[in-house]
Coordinates of C-alpha atoms and ligand atoms in Angstrom, one line a residue:
X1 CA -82.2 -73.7 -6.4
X2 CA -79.0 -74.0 -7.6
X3 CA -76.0 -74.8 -4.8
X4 CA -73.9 -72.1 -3.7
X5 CA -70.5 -73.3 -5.3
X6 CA -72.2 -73.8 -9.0
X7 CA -73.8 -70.1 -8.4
X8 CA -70.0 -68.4 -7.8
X9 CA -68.9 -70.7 -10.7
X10 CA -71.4 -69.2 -12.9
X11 CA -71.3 -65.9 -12.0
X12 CA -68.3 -65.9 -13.1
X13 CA -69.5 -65.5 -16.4
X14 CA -71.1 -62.3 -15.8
X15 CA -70.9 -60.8 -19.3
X16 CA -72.5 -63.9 -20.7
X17 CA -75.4 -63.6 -18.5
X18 CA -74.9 -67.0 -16.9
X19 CA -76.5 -65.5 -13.6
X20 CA -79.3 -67.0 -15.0
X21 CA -80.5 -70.1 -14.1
X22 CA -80.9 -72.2 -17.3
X23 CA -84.6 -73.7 -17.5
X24 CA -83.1 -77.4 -16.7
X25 CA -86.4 -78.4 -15.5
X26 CA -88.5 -77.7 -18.3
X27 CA -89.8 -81.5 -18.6
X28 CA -90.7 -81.7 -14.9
X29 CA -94.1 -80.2 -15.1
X30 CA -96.9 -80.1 -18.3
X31 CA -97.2 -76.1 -17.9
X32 CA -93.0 -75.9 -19.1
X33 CA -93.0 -78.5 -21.7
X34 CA -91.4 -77.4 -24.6
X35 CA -90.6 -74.1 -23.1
X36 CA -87.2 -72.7 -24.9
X37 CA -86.1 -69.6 -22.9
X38 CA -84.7 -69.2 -19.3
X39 CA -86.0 -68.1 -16.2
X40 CA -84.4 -66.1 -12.9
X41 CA -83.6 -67.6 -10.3
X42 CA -83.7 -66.6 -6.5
X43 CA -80.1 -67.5 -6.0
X44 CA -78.9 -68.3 -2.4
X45 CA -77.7 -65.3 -0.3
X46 CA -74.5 -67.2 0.6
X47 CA -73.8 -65.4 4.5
X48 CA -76.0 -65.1 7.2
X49 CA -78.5 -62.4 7.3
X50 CA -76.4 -61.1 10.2
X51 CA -73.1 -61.4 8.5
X52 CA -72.9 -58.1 7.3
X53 CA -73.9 -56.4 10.9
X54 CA -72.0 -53.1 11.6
X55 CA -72.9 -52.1 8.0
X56 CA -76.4 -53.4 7.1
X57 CA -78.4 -54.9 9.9
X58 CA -79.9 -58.6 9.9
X59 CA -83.7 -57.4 9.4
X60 CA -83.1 -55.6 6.5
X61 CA -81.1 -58.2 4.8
X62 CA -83.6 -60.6 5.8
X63 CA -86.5 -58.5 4.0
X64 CA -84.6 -57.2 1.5
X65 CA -83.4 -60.8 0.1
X66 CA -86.9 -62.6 0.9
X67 CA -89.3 -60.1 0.2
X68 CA -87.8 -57.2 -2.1
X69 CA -85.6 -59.8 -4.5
X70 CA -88.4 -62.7 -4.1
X71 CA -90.9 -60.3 -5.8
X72 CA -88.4 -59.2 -8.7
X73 CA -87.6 -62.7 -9.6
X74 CA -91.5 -64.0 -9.5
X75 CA -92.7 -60.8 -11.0
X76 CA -89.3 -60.8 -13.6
X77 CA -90.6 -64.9 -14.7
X78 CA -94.4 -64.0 -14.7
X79 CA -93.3 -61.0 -17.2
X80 CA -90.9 -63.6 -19.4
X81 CA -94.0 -65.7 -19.8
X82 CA -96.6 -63.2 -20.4
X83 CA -94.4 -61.2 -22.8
X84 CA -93.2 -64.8 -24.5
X85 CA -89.7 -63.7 -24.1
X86 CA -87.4 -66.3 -26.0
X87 CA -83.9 -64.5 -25.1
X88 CA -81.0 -66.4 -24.3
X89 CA -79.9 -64.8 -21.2
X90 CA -80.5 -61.8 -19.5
X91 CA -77.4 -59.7 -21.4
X92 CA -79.8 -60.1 -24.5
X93 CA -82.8 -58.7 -22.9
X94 CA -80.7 -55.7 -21.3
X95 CA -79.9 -55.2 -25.3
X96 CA -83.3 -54.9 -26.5
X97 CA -84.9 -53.5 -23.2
X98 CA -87.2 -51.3 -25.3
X99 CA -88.6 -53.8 -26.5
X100 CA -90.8 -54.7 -23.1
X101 CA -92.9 -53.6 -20.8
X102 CA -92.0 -51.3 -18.1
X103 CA -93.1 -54.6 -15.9
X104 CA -90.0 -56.7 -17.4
X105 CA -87.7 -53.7 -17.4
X106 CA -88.1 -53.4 -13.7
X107 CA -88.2 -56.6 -12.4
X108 CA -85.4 -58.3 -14.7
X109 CA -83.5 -55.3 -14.0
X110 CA -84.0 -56.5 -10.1
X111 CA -83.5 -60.0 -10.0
X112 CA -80.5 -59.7 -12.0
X113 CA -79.2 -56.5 -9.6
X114 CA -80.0 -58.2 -6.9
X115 CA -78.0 -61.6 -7.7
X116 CA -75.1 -59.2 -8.2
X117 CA -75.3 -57.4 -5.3
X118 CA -75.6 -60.3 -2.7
X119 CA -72.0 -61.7 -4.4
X120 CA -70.7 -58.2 -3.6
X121 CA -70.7 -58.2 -0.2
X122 CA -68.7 -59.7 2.7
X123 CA -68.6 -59.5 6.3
X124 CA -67.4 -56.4 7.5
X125 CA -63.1 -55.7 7.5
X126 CA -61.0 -52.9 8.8
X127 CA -58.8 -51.6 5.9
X128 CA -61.1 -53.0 3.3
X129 CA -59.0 -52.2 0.3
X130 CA -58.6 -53.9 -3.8
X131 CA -55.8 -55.6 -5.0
X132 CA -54.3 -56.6 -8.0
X133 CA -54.9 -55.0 -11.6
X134 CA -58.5 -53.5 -10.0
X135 CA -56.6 -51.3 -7.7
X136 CA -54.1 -50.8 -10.6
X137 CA -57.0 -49.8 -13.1
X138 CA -58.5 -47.4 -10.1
X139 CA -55.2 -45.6 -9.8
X140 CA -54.6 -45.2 -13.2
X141 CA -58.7 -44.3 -13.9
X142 CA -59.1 -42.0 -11.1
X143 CA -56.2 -40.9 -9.5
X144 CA -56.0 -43.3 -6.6
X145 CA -58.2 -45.6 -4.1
X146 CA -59.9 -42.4 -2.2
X147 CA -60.2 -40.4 -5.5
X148 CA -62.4 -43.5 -6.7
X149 CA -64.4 -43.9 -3.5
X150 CA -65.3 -40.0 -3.5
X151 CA -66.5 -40.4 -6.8
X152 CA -68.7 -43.4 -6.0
X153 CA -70.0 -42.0 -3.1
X154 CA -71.1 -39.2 -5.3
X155 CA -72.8 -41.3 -7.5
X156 CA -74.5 -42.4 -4.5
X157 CA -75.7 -40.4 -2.8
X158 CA -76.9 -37.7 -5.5
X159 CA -78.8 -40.3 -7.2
X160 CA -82.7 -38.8 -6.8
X161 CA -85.2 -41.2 -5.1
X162 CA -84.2 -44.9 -6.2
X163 CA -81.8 -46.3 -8.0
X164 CA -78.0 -47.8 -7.8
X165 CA -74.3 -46.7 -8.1
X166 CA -72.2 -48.9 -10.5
X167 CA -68.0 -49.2 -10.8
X168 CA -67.9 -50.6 -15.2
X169 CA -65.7 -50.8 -17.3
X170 CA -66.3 -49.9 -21.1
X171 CA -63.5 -49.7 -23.4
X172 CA -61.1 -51.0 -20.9
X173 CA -62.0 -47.9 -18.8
X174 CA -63.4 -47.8 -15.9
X175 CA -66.1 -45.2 -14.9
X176 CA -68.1 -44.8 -12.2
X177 CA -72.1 -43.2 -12.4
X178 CA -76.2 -43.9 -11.7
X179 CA -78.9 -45.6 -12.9
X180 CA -83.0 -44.8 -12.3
X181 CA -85.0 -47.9 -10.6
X182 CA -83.7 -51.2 -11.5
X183 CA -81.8 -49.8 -14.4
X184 CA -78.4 -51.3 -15.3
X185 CA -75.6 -50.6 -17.6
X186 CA -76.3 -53.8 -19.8
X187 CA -79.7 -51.7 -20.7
X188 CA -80.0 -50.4 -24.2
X189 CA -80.5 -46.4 -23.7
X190 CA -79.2 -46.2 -20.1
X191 CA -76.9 -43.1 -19.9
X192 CA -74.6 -45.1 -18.2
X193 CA -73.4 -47.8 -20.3
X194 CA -70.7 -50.8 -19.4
X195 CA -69.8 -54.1 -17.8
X196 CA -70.7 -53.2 -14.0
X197 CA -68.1 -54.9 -11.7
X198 CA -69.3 -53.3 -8.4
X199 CA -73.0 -51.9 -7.8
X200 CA -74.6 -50.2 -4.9
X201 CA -78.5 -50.5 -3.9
X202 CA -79.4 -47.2 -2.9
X203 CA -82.8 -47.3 -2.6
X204 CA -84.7 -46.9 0.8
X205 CA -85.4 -50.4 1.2
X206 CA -81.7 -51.3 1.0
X207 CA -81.0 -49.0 4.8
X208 CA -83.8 -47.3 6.1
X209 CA -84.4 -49.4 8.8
X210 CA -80.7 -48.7 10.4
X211 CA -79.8 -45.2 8.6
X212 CA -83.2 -43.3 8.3
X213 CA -82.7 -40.8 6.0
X214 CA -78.9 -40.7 6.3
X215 CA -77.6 -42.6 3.3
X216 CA -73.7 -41.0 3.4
X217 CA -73.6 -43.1 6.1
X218 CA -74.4 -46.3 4.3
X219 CA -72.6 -45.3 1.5
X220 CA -69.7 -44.4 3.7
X221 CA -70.0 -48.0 6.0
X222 CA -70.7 -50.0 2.5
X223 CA -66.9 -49.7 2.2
X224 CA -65.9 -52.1 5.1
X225 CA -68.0 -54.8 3.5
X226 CA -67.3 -54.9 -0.2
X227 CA -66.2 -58.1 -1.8
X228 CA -63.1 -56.8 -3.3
X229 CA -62.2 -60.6 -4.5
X230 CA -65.5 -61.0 -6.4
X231 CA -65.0 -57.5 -8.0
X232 CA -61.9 -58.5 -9.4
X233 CA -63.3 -61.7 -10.6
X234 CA -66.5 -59.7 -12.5
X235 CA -63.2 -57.0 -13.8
X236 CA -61.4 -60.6 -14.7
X237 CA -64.3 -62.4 -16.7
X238 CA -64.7 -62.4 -20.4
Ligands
MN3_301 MN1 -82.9 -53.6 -3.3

């Protein structure tokens, strides 16, 4: 597992895809030798499961980050393997998602979701706002800082059954919209396309426990915990 600090290094390069874990230990067993591609990694959470109490609780954090995200990332590799993926990073798979099973679609699409989310997402702070050129390009974009969050919140909470609200920019413009399941902007064919630089995990297993079916209220709470700093790193990086 990589260490914390090397994981917010890399993430950094979001675009490029670097939240993948490289396949540095490709001579340590038989089974991997001469393996060329990549695998995902079950990057570390980085807070407490109880960091982000008065938002999301420390149960669902702890089952949503060992069990939901452990099964993308082992189901995501078994599909890499079984489908002899030889992509460079996951940004070239989201390009030719078509090309896989349903199986890779959904569980790439969640291990590299996932690794996003847990960087966007800090313990919980009163006036919770962005700074710098974000809040700049949310002004100018949509009008101001509660203009944008009405908007996401829409997103939100009108998407049907599972799925995720994303903030990306394409063009230099940011939008804000839904994707299905463990869709993503980077997909090929998504109708929401972009480089996400804030996402939202609305499915059921991301709040039930705590909200029931009340998911404005998540969406509404999500606001005191957002990373604001990581966002504008993601809006910063190549
Ligand atoms: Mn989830």
């Amino acid at each position: 597992m990589a260490n914390r600090r090397n994981f917010i290094k890399n993430s950094l390069g979001l675009a490029a895809g670097v939240l993948l874990a490289k396949n540095s230990t490709a001579t340590a067993s038989l089974s991997s030798l001469g393996q060329t591609g990549f695998k995902f990694e079950q990057v570390p959470l980085g807070y407490a499961y109880n960091a982000l109490e008065g938002a999301i609780d420390a149960t669902t954090m702890q089952i949503h980050y060992e069990k939901h995200y452990g099964t993308y990332v082992k189901n995501a590799n078994d599909a890499l393997v079984d489908e002899k993926v030889q992509a460079k990073d996951a940004k070239a798979i989201f390009a030719s998602i078509d090309k896989y099973s349903s199986k890779l679609r959904n569980n790439a699409g969640g291990a590299f979701n996932h690794a996003m989310f847990w960087t966007l997402l800090r313990s919980p702070k009163v006036d919770n706002k962005p700074t710098g050129s974000v809040l700049q390009a949310i002004n100018k974009d949509f009008g101001g800082f509660d203009q944008f969050k009405e908007q996401f919140a829409k997103a939100a909470t009108s998407q049907f059954g599972s799925g995720w609200a994303w903030l990306v920019v394409e063009n230099g413009k940011l939008k804000v919209g839904g994707t299905a399941n463990q869709d993503n902007p980077l997909m090929k064919g998504v109708a929401l396309q972009g480089k996400p630089i804030l996402g939202l995990d609305v499915w059921e297993h991301a709040y039930y426990l705590k909200y029931q079916n009340k998911r404005p209220d998540y969406v509404g709470n999500f606001w005191s915990i957002v990373n604001w700093d990581q966002v504008q790193k993601y809006y910063d990086a190549k």
